[in-house]
Short mmCIF file of C-alpha atoms in Angstrom, two decimals:
data_model
loop_
_atom_site.label_atom_id
_atom_site.label_comp_id
_atom_site.label_asym_id
_atom_site.label_seq_id
_atom_site.Cartn_x
_atom_site.Cartn_y
_atom_site.Cartn_z
CA MET I 1 107.13 136.88 -23.35
CA GLY I 2 109.51 134.81 -21.10
CA ASP I 3 112.36 132.66 -22.04
CA LYS I 4 111.73 130.20 -24.96
CA GLY I 5 113.96 127.64 -23.49
CA ALA I 6 116.48 127.52 -26.27
CA GLY I 7 119.50 127.68 -24.00
CA ASN I 8 121.16 130.09 -21.76
CA HIS I 9 123.84 132.58 -22.75
CA SER I 10 126.32 130.40 -20.62
CA ASP I 11 126.00 127.74 -23.18
CA VAL I 12 127.13 130.09 -25.96
CA THR I 13 130.89 130.14 -26.56
CA ASP I 14 131.15 132.03 -29.69
CA PHE I 15 128.94 133.97 -32.39
CA ILE I 16 129.09 134.04 -36.21
CA LEU I 17 129.43 137.51 -37.81
CA VAL I 18 127.61 137.41 -41.07
CA GLY I 19 129.13 140.54 -42.40
CA PHE I 20 128.03 141.95 -45.78
CA ARG I 21 125.64 139.53 -47.76
CA VAL I 22 127.63 139.73 -51.05
CA HIS I 23 129.24 137.24 -53.36
CA PRO I 24 132.40 135.72 -51.72
CA GLU I 25 134.41 137.01 -54.62
CA LEU I 26 133.76 140.62 -53.33
CA HIS I 27 135.14 139.98 -49.87
CA ILE I 28 138.67 140.68 -50.96
CA LEU I 29 137.46 144.03 -52.42
CA PHE I 30 135.87 144.81 -49.03
CA PHE I 31 138.90 143.82 -47.36
CA LEU I 32 141.05 146.20 -49.45
CA LEU I 33 138.58 149.10 -48.98
CA PHE I 34 138.55 148.51 -45.20
CA LEU I 35 142.28 148.33 -45.20
CA LEU I 36 142.74 151.60 -47.21
CA VAL I 37 140.21 153.55 -45.09
CA TYR I 38 141.60 152.19 -41.80
CA GLY I 39 145.15 152.94 -42.88
CA MET I 40 143.99 156.52 -43.51
CA VAL I 41 142.30 156.70 -40.07
CA LEU I 42 145.53 155.58 -38.39
CA PHE I 43 147.76 157.93 -40.36
CA GLY I 44 145.37 161.01 -40.00
CA ASN I 45 144.71 160.67 -36.34
CA ILE I 46 148.18 159.70 -35.28
CA SER I 47 149.49 162.64 -37.28
CA MET I 48 147.10 164.92 -35.51
CA MET I 49 147.96 163.73 -32.07
CA THR I 50 151.74 164.15 -32.91
CA ILE I 51 151.26 167.62 -34.21
CA ILE I 52 149.33 168.65 -31.06
CA VAL I 53 151.84 167.03 -28.69
CA THR I 54 154.98 168.43 -30.36
CA ASP I 55 153.82 172.02 -31.08
CA SER I 56 153.70 174.21 -28.03
CA GLN I 57 151.57 176.80 -29.76
CA LEU I 58 148.79 174.21 -29.81
CA ASN I 59 148.84 173.97 -26.04
CA THR I 60 145.41 175.42 -25.72
CA PRO I 61 141.99 173.95 -24.52
CA MET I 62 140.67 173.41 -28.14
CA TYR I 63 143.54 171.30 -29.18
CA PHE I 64 143.62 169.44 -25.92
CA PHE I 65 140.15 168.35 -26.78
CA LEU I 66 140.97 167.66 -30.37
CA GLY I 67 143.86 165.50 -29.41
CA ASN I 68 141.50 163.36 -27.20
CA LEU I 69 139.05 163.29 -30.11
CA SER I 70 141.64 161.92 -32.49
CA PHE I 71 142.48 159.32 -29.84
CA ILE I 72 138.91 158.35 -29.53
CA ASP I 73 138.30 158.22 -33.32
CA LEU I 74 141.36 155.97 -33.68
CA SER I 75 140.31 153.71 -30.86
CA TYR I 76 136.72 152.90 -31.78
CA SER I 77 137.75 152.28 -35.44
CA THR I 78 140.40 149.86 -34.05
CA VAL I 79 137.90 148.07 -31.94
CA ILE I 80 135.96 147.18 -35.12
CA ALA I 81 138.00 147.39 -38.29
CA PRO I 82 140.75 144.71 -37.83
CA LYS I 83 138.36 142.02 -36.80
CA ALA I 84 136.01 142.93 -39.76
CA MET I 85 139.04 142.63 -42.07
CA VAL I 86 140.00 139.30 -40.71
CA ASN I 87 136.52 137.94 -41.25
CA PHE I 88 136.51 139.08 -44.84
CA LEU I 89 139.30 136.64 -45.43
CA SER I 90 138.07 133.90 -43.17
CA GLU I 91 135.48 131.22 -43.94
CA LYS I 92 134.45 130.73 -40.15
CA LYS I 93 133.83 134.43 -39.35
CA THR I 94 133.37 133.59 -35.70
CA VAL I 95 134.01 135.80 -32.59
CA SER I 96 134.19 134.38 -29.05
CA PHE I 97 131.57 135.16 -26.45
CA VAL I 98 134.11 137.29 -24.36
CA GLY I 99 135.50 138.87 -27.59
CA CYS I 100 132.11 139.95 -28.67
CA ALA I 101 131.34 141.39 -25.14
CA ALA I 102 134.67 143.15 -25.23
CA GLN I 103 134.06 144.60 -28.70
CA LEU I 104 130.66 145.95 -27.71
CA PHE I 105 131.98 147.36 -24.48
CA PHE I 106 134.97 149.29 -26.05
CA PHE I 107 132.84 150.53 -28.93
CA ALA I 108 130.11 151.76 -26.77
CA PHE I 109 132.72 153.32 -24.34
CA PHE I 110 134.43 155.26 -27.08
CA ILE I 111 131.39 156.39 -28.96
CA VAL I 112 129.58 157.74 -25.92
CA THR I 113 132.96 159.39 -24.82
CA GLU I 114 133.19 161.16 -28.15
CA GLY I 115 129.68 162.51 -27.75
CA PHE I 116 130.66 164.21 -24.47
CA VAL I 117 134.00 165.39 -25.77
CA LEU I 118 132.18 167.04 -28.72
CA ALA I 119 129.79 168.62 -26.20
CA ALA I 120 132.85 169.91 -24.27
CA MET I 121 134.30 171.39 -27.41
CA ALA I 122 131.08 173.12 -28.28
CA TYR I 123 131.09 174.75 -24.67
CA ASP I 124 134.73 175.73 -25.36
CA ARG I 125 133.68 177.51 -28.66
CA PHE I 126 130.81 179.07 -26.82
CA ILE I 127 133.16 180.71 -24.22
CA ALA I 128 135.73 181.69 -26.87
CA ILE I 129 133.22 183.44 -28.98
CA CYS I 130 130.63 184.79 -26.54
CA ASN I 131 132.87 185.64 -23.60
CA PRO I 132 136.41 185.93 -25.14
CA LEU I 133 137.82 188.23 -22.41
CA LEU I 134 137.29 185.67 -19.70
CA TYR I 135 138.17 182.59 -21.89
CA SER I 136 141.43 181.83 -20.05
CA VAL I 137 139.69 182.05 -16.74
CA HIS I 138 136.70 179.91 -17.51
CA MET I 139 138.60 177.32 -19.67
CA SER I 140 141.40 176.57 -17.25
CA ARG I 141 143.68 173.46 -17.64
CA ARG I 142 141.91 171.94 -14.59
CA LEU I 143 138.48 172.38 -16.02
CA CYS I 144 139.40 170.86 -19.44
CA THR I 145 140.98 167.85 -17.64
CA GLN I 146 137.81 167.36 -15.61
CA LEU I 147 135.59 167.66 -18.74
CA VAL I 148 137.61 165.03 -20.57
CA ALA I 149 137.90 162.80 -17.53
CA GLY I 150 134.12 163.08 -16.97
CA SER I 151 133.61 162.22 -20.70
CA TYR I 152 135.55 159.00 -20.27
CA LEU I 153 133.76 158.20 -17.02
CA CYS I 154 130.32 158.66 -18.68
CA GLY I 155 131.42 156.45 -21.49
CA TRP I 156 132.69 153.83 -18.99
CA LEU I 157 129.49 153.81 -17.08
CA SER I 158 127.19 153.65 -20.10
CA SER I 159 129.17 150.79 -21.66
CA ILE I 160 129.12 148.78 -18.47
CA LEU I 161 125.30 149.13 -18.44
CA GLN I 162 124.87 148.41 -22.16
CA VAL I 163 127.05 145.24 -22.14
CA SER I 164 125.71 143.82 -18.89
CA THR I 165 122.04 144.10 -20.00
CA THR I 166 122.89 142.82 -23.50
CA PHE I 167 124.64 139.78 -22.43
CA SER I 168 122.49 138.93 -19.48
CA VAL I 169 119.83 137.50 -21.78
CA SER I 170 119.32 133.93 -22.91
CA PHE I 171 120.04 133.07 -26.57
CA CYS I 172 118.15 130.85 -29.08
CA ALA I 173 119.62 128.11 -31.10
CA SER I 174 121.07 130.73 -33.52
CA ARG I 175 124.40 132.13 -32.91
CA VAL I 176 124.35 134.21 -36.05
CA ILE I 177 124.73 138.04 -35.68
CA ASP I 178 123.63 139.73 -38.99
CA HIS I 179 126.35 142.39 -38.88
CA PHE I 180 130.07 142.80 -39.36
CA TYR I 181 130.57 143.58 -35.70
CA CYS I 182 128.91 142.85 -32.42
CA ASP I 183 125.91 145.32 -32.60
CA SER I 184 123.64 145.14 -29.50
CA TYR I 185 120.54 145.40 -31.51
CA GLN I 186 121.57 142.44 -33.68
CA ILE I 187 122.58 140.43 -30.55
CA GLU I 188 119.26 141.06 -28.98
CA LYS I 189 117.43 139.74 -32.13
CA ILE I 190 118.79 136.28 -31.38
CA SER I 191 117.81 136.41 -27.87
CA CYS I 192 114.99 134.30 -26.34
CA SER I 193 114.49 136.60 -23.37
CA ASN I 194 112.01 139.34 -22.44
CA LEU I 195 113.69 142.41 -23.70
CA SER I 196 111.66 145.10 -21.87
CA VAL I 197 114.61 145.76 -19.49
CA ASN I 198 116.99 146.20 -22.41
CA LYS I 199 114.60 148.57 -24.04
CA MET I 200 114.28 150.56 -20.77
CA VAL I 201 117.95 150.74 -20.41
CA SER I 202 118.40 151.89 -24.04
CA LEU I 203 115.76 154.66 -23.55
CA SER I 204 117.48 155.64 -20.12
CA LEU I 205 120.92 155.95 -21.84
CA ALA I 206 119.39 157.97 -24.72
CA ALA I 207 117.67 160.30 -22.12
CA PHE I 208 120.40 160.76 -19.68
CA ILE I 209 123.57 160.31 -21.78
CA ILE I 210 122.92 161.09 -25.35
CA LEU I 211 120.24 163.77 -25.08
CA PRO I 212 122.27 166.08 -22.73
CA THR I 213 125.28 166.11 -25.12
CA ILE I 214 122.99 167.10 -27.97
CA VAL I 215 121.34 169.80 -25.91
CA VAL I 216 124.76 171.31 -24.88
CA ILE I 217 125.87 171.29 -28.54
CA VAL I 218 122.63 172.82 -29.84
CA VAL I 219 122.28 175.50 -27.13
CA SER I 220 125.94 176.53 -27.46
CA TYR I 221 125.66 177.05 -31.15
CA MET I 222 122.32 178.91 -30.75
CA TYR I 223 124.34 181.45 -28.52
CA ILE I 224 127.30 181.41 -30.87
CA GLY I 225 124.98 182.07 -33.79
CA THR I 226 123.33 185.00 -32.03
CA THR I 227 126.59 186.48 -31.01
CA VAL I 228 128.19 186.19 -34.55
CA LEU I 229 125.14 187.93 -36.11
CA LYS I 230 125.66 190.82 -33.80
CA ILE I 231 129.27 191.38 -35.10
CA PRO I 232 128.98 194.54 -37.37
CA SER I 233 131.68 193.73 -40.00
CA SER I 234 131.28 190.73 -42.44
CA GLU I 235 135.13 189.95 -42.02
CA GLY I 236 134.58 189.69 -38.22
CA ARG I 237 131.58 187.46 -38.70
CA ARG I 238 133.57 185.17 -40.99
CA LYS I 239 136.52 184.98 -38.66
CA ALA I 240 134.24 184.09 -35.68
CA PHE I 241 132.40 181.47 -37.55
CA SER I 242 135.62 179.95 -38.96
CA THR I 243 136.77 179.24 -35.42
CA CYS I 244 133.94 176.74 -34.90
CA SER I 245 133.01 175.52 -38.40
CA SER I 246 135.46 172.61 -38.24
CA HIS I 247 133.84 171.40 -34.94
CA LEU I 248 130.37 171.87 -36.45
CA GLY I 249 131.39 169.80 -39.32
CA VAL I 250 132.59 166.98 -37.14
CA VAL I 251 129.43 166.96 -34.99
CA SER I 252 127.26 167.05 -38.13
CA LEU I 253 129.22 163.99 -39.51
CA LEU I 254 128.98 161.88 -36.50
CA TYR I 255 125.34 162.67 -35.29
CA GLY I 256 124.14 162.57 -38.95
CA THR I 257 125.51 159.04 -39.68
CA VAL I 258 124.52 157.60 -36.34
CA SER I 259 121.06 159.04 -36.69
CA PHE I 260 120.75 157.63 -40.22
CA VAL I 261 121.70 154.19 -38.91
CA TYR I 262 119.11 154.17 -36.11
CA LEU I 263 116.40 155.77 -38.26
CA THR I 264 116.72 153.31 -41.02
CA PRO I 265 114.09 150.54 -40.85
CA PRO I 266 115.44 147.53 -38.99
CA SER I 267 114.37 145.25 -41.83
CA ASN I 268 116.95 146.98 -44.04
CA THR I 269 119.99 145.35 -42.50
CA GLU I 270 122.32 145.88 -45.47
CA LEU I 271 121.75 149.57 -45.51
CA ARG I 272 122.35 149.81 -41.76
CA LYS I 273 125.56 147.96 -42.28
CA VAL I 274 126.72 150.42 -44.94
CA ALA I 275 125.73 153.40 -42.80
CA SER I 276 127.62 151.89 -39.91
CA VAL I 277 130.78 151.91 -41.99
CA PHE I 278 130.47 155.72 -42.25
CA TYR I 279 130.64 156.44 -38.54
CA ILE I 280 133.08 153.57 -37.76
CA LEU I 281 135.48 154.33 -40.51
CA VAL I 282 134.69 157.30 -42.71
CA THR I 283 133.96 159.88 -39.99
CA PRO I 284 137.21 159.17 -38.18
CA MET I 285 139.04 159.28 -41.48
CA LEU I 286 137.53 162.70 -42.38
CA ASN I 287 137.85 164.41 -38.89
CA PRO I 288 141.65 165.10 -39.13
CA LEU I 289 141.17 166.34 -42.69
CA ILE I 290 138.50 168.74 -41.69
CA TYR I 291 140.50 170.17 -38.87
CA SER I 292 143.75 170.30 -40.79
CA LEU I 293 142.37 171.80 -43.96
CA ARG I 294 140.18 174.42 -42.24
CA ASN I 295 142.61 175.30 -39.38
CA LYS I 296 145.47 177.76 -39.88
CA ASP I 297 147.17 176.74 -36.66
CA VAL I 298 147.31 173.04 -37.53
CA LYS I 299 148.56 173.86 -41.07
CA GLN I 300 151.35 176.04 -39.71
CA ALA I 301 152.37 173.35 -37.12
CA LEU I 302 152.38 170.79 -39.89
CA GLY I 303 154.50 173.07 -42.06
CA LYS I 304 157.02 173.40 -39.29
CA ILE I 305 157.39 169.69 -38.88
CA LEU I 306 157.70 169.11 -42.66
CA TRP I 307 160.33 171.94 -42.78
CA LYS I 308 162.35 170.38 -39.98
CA LYS I 309 162.39 166.97 -41.72
CA LYS I 310 163.39 168.70 -44.98
CA ALA I 311 166.23 170.44 -43.16
CA LEU I 312 167.54 167.20 -41.78
CA TYR I 313 167.97 165.81 -45.29
#
């Protein structure tokens, strides 16, 4: 199917974000909920980054990755949440063509980067548990920096490809995006173009970008599980597992919610929107809690900061 002749994307100057199809009276409630959760995302992730930067004892590969994870969580929530909150209180609910493209670019950039950082963290836990004597040799500062830089590079390349294919199509008369942010699937739904290239790009990104990160995580934890089971004492097994349980929880949250969104039937758009809220806001809110509540080092570092503030008063 070729172009339907409804107009090229160059004629489109803005889009309308439908958001949630609820009574207008509920928009203020949605605004307050988003504001509350986004505020917790800001507080939790900024606090985590501050603790990691200020405490010298947390100058290790695991916390270097965790600091980047907090920055990424904070960033992709910020790409979506403020605009969504503005639209809850606005009647127009519009976003410019450039603004929509920028939102999709940065969201794709950070979400893909997070997948690679989580894979790097899984590899870090694999070395720490399966080969602890050579941990400092394998996980050097240089390698950690290269892994994080490579994660951002892969995120940048994939988002460039995603945005360029999404916005190279022609659009129909409708400018209405049935979502609360610029979702590529919903943007393509109002296109008049042949989407075979877009589908091929999406499959390629899944095969060469997303799948490898999942494979690294799964294989790492298979080796970790095998190693932990070989530890003779139950106390030793518990300590070994506790070092990676937080990361496993974060991985499960992100991939679980993202998988739910894309396994939900496309016809059920409202359920997809609700599920999107979980990986855009709820997961970034919970990640700092998971690492702080289940991590002795982070709790000790937080205690030091609170004690210093108390001493000042």
